[in-house]
Short mmCIF file of C-alpha atoms in Angstrom, two decimals:
data_model
loop_
_atom_site.label_atom_id
_atom_site.label_comp_id
_atom_site.label_asym_id
_atom_site.label_seq_id
_atom_site.Cartn_x
_atom_site.Cartn_y
_atom_site.Cartn_z
CA MET A 1 -32.62 -12.05 -6.37
CA ARG A 2 -29.25 -12.09 -8.13
CA ILE A 3 -27.05 -9.01 -8.47
CA LEU A 4 -23.95 -8.90 -10.65
CA VAL A 5 -21.24 -6.62 -9.23
CA ILE A 6 -18.63 -5.60 -11.80
CA SER A 7 -15.31 -4.10 -10.74
CA GLY A 8 -13.22 -2.60 -13.51
CA ALA A 9 -9.85 -1.03 -14.10
CA ASN A 10 -7.44 -1.02 -11.15
CA LEU A 11 -9.99 -2.04 -8.53
CA ASN A 12 -8.11 -5.31 -8.11
CA LYS A 13 -5.42 -3.17 -6.45
CA LEU A 14 -7.61 -1.75 -3.67
CA GLY A 15 -5.71 -1.77 -0.40
CA SER A 16 -2.44 -0.85 -2.08
CA ARG A 17 -3.67 2.19 -4.04
CA GLU A 18 -3.80 5.82 -2.96
CA LYS A 19 -5.39 6.41 0.46
CA ILE A 20 -8.33 8.18 -1.23
CA TYR A 21 -9.72 4.74 -2.13
CA GLY A 22 -9.55 3.42 1.45
CA SER A 23 -7.42 0.77 3.09
CA PHE A 24 -9.62 -2.25 2.29
CA THR A 25 -8.89 -4.78 -0.42
CA LEU A 26 -11.31 -5.81 -3.16
CA ASP A 27 -11.86 -9.13 -1.36
CA GLU A 28 -12.75 -7.26 1.85
CA LEU A 29 -15.14 -4.97 -0.05
CA GLN A 30 -16.82 -7.97 -1.68
CA ARG A 31 -17.17 -9.86 1.63
CA GLU A 32 -18.66 -6.83 3.37
CA ILE A 33 -21.26 -6.12 0.71
CA ALA A 34 -22.11 -9.82 0.32
CA ASP A 35 -22.79 -9.96 4.08
CA TYR A 36 -24.86 -6.78 3.81
CA ALA A 37 -26.89 -8.11 0.89
CA GLY A 38 -28.54 -10.73 3.09
CA GLU A 39 -30.71 -13.03 1.01
CA ALA A 40 -29.73 -11.36 -2.27
CA GLU A 41 -27.13 -13.42 -4.09
CA LEU A 42 -24.16 -11.39 -5.30
CA GLU A 43 -22.01 -12.54 -8.19
CA PHE A 44 -18.67 -10.77 -8.59
CA PHE A 45 -16.75 -10.10 -11.78
CA THR A 46 -13.46 -8.21 -11.89
CA SER A 47 -11.35 -7.29 -14.89
CA ASN A 48 -8.94 -4.64 -16.10
CA SER A 49 -9.95 -5.45 -19.67
CA GLU A 50 -12.59 -3.32 -21.37
CA GLY A 51 -13.63 -6.19 -23.65
CA GLU A 52 -14.08 -8.61 -20.74
CA ILE A 53 -16.26 -6.05 -18.94
CA ILE A 54 -18.37 -5.66 -22.09
CA ASP A 55 -18.73 -9.45 -22.31
CA ALA A 56 -19.80 -9.61 -18.63
CA VAL A 57 -22.47 -6.95 -19.19
CA GLN A 58 -23.72 -8.57 -22.40
CA ASN A 59 -23.89 -12.01 -20.75
CA CYS A 60 -25.47 -10.78 -17.51
CA ALA A 61 -28.25 -13.10 -16.37
CA ALA A 62 -28.77 -11.39 -13.00
CA ASP A 63 -31.80 -9.39 -11.87
CA ALA A 64 -29.73 -6.22 -11.42
CA LEU A 65 -26.24 -4.85 -11.93
CA ILE A 66 -23.86 -2.74 -9.88
CA ILE A 67 -20.84 -1.48 -11.81
CA ASN A 68 -17.69 0.42 -10.95
CA ALA A 69 -15.81 0.42 -14.23
CA GLY A 70 -12.99 2.50 -12.73
CA GLY A 71 -11.41 4.84 -15.26
CA TYR A 72 -13.43 3.26 -18.06
CA SER A 73 -16.45 5.04 -16.58
CA HIS A 74 -15.19 8.28 -18.07
CA THR A 75 -14.03 6.98 -21.44
CA SER A 76 -15.74 3.78 -22.59
CA VAL A 77 -18.52 4.31 -25.08
CA ALA A 78 -18.35 0.55 -25.72
CA ILE A 79 -19.16 -0.36 -22.09
CA ALA A 80 -21.89 2.32 -22.11
CA ASP A 81 -23.40 0.78 -25.25
CA ALA A 82 -23.43 -2.66 -23.59
CA LEU A 83 -25.12 -1.19 -20.50
CA ALA A 84 -27.76 0.48 -22.69
CA MET A 85 -28.75 -2.94 -24.09
CA LEU A 86 -29.30 -4.40 -20.61
CA ALA A 87 -32.95 -4.11 -19.49
CA ILE A 88 -32.47 -4.56 -15.73
CA PRO A 89 -31.81 -2.06 -12.94
CA LYS A 90 -28.23 -0.77 -13.21
CA ILE A 91 -26.40 1.40 -10.68
CA GLU A 92 -22.91 2.79 -11.06
CA VAL A 93 -20.87 3.17 -7.87
CA HIS A 94 -17.62 5.04 -7.25
CA LEU A 95 -15.72 4.82 -3.98
CA THR A 96 -14.46 8.39 -4.22
CA ASN A 97 -16.30 11.62 -4.89
CA VAL A 98 -15.51 11.98 -8.58
CA MET A 99 -16.85 15.56 -8.57
CA ALA A 100 -14.08 16.57 -6.16
CA ARG A 101 -11.40 15.10 -8.40
CA GLU A 102 -9.88 15.98 -11.75
CA PRO A 103 -12.29 17.59 -14.25
CA TYR A 104 -12.07 14.64 -16.67
CA ARG A 105 -13.70 12.48 -13.96
CA HIS A 106 -16.75 14.75 -13.63
CA PHE A 107 -18.67 12.99 -16.41
CA SER A 108 -19.40 9.29 -16.55
CA VAL A 109 -20.10 7.87 -19.99
CA THR A 110 -21.17 4.57 -18.42
CA GLY A 111 -23.18 6.23 -15.66
CA SER A 112 -25.31 7.93 -18.30
CA LYS A 113 -26.63 4.45 -19.21
CA CYS A 114 -27.41 3.47 -15.61
CA ASP A 115 -30.47 4.21 -13.50
CA GLY A 116 -28.31 6.14 -11.05
CA VAL A 117 -24.78 6.91 -9.93
CA ILE A 118 -23.56 6.80 -6.32
CA THR A 119 -20.25 8.50 -5.70
CA GLY A 120 -18.02 9.30 -2.75
CA LEU A 121 -19.46 7.02 -0.06
CA GLY A 122 -16.82 4.29 -0.11
CA ILE A 123 -18.19 0.83 0.67
CA ASP A 124 -21.43 2.44 1.84
CA GLY A 125 -22.11 3.40 -1.79
CA TYR A 126 -22.36 -0.28 -2.68
CA LYS A 127 -24.69 -0.85 0.28
CA ALA A 128 -26.89 2.04 -0.87
CA ALA A 129 -27.02 0.51 -4.36
CA ILE A 130 -28.09 -2.84 -2.87
CA ASP A 131 -30.84 -1.09 -0.88
CA VAL A 132 -32.17 0.65 -4.00
CA ILE A 133 -32.08 -2.56 -6.03
CA LYS A 134 -33.93 -4.48 -3.32
CA ARG A 135 -36.71 -1.89 -3.41
CA ARG A 136 -36.93 -1.90 -7.21
CA VAL A 137 -36.67 -5.64 -7.87
CA LYS A 138 -39.49 -7.68 -6.41
#
């Protein structure tokens, strides 16, 4: 099973961002969830560019998708439209609890086109997404 993991706006700066995001880097996050995934093959894509994220979604050849579009989650109808076209399991993950943050973060445009949204569990949110995908993709 192949899972595409997309990291969007500002996630490349994990480890040097506000403490709310944790002290780990994006490379450390990716290594930890790749180890956790076991036999599932994870492919990672990272970009701060909305268009590149759309291209990655449109060109996805994996069996499932995990996405954290960062701030684009709350604003990008274009990424949401690309997600809506993708007929595989899709889970949105946020490291922080977006419901405990600024009101404009309480709604996810992109999450509305995913099968579920996991928020506030840090790296464990990605692990939970992997667990769900493994149960749904046989």
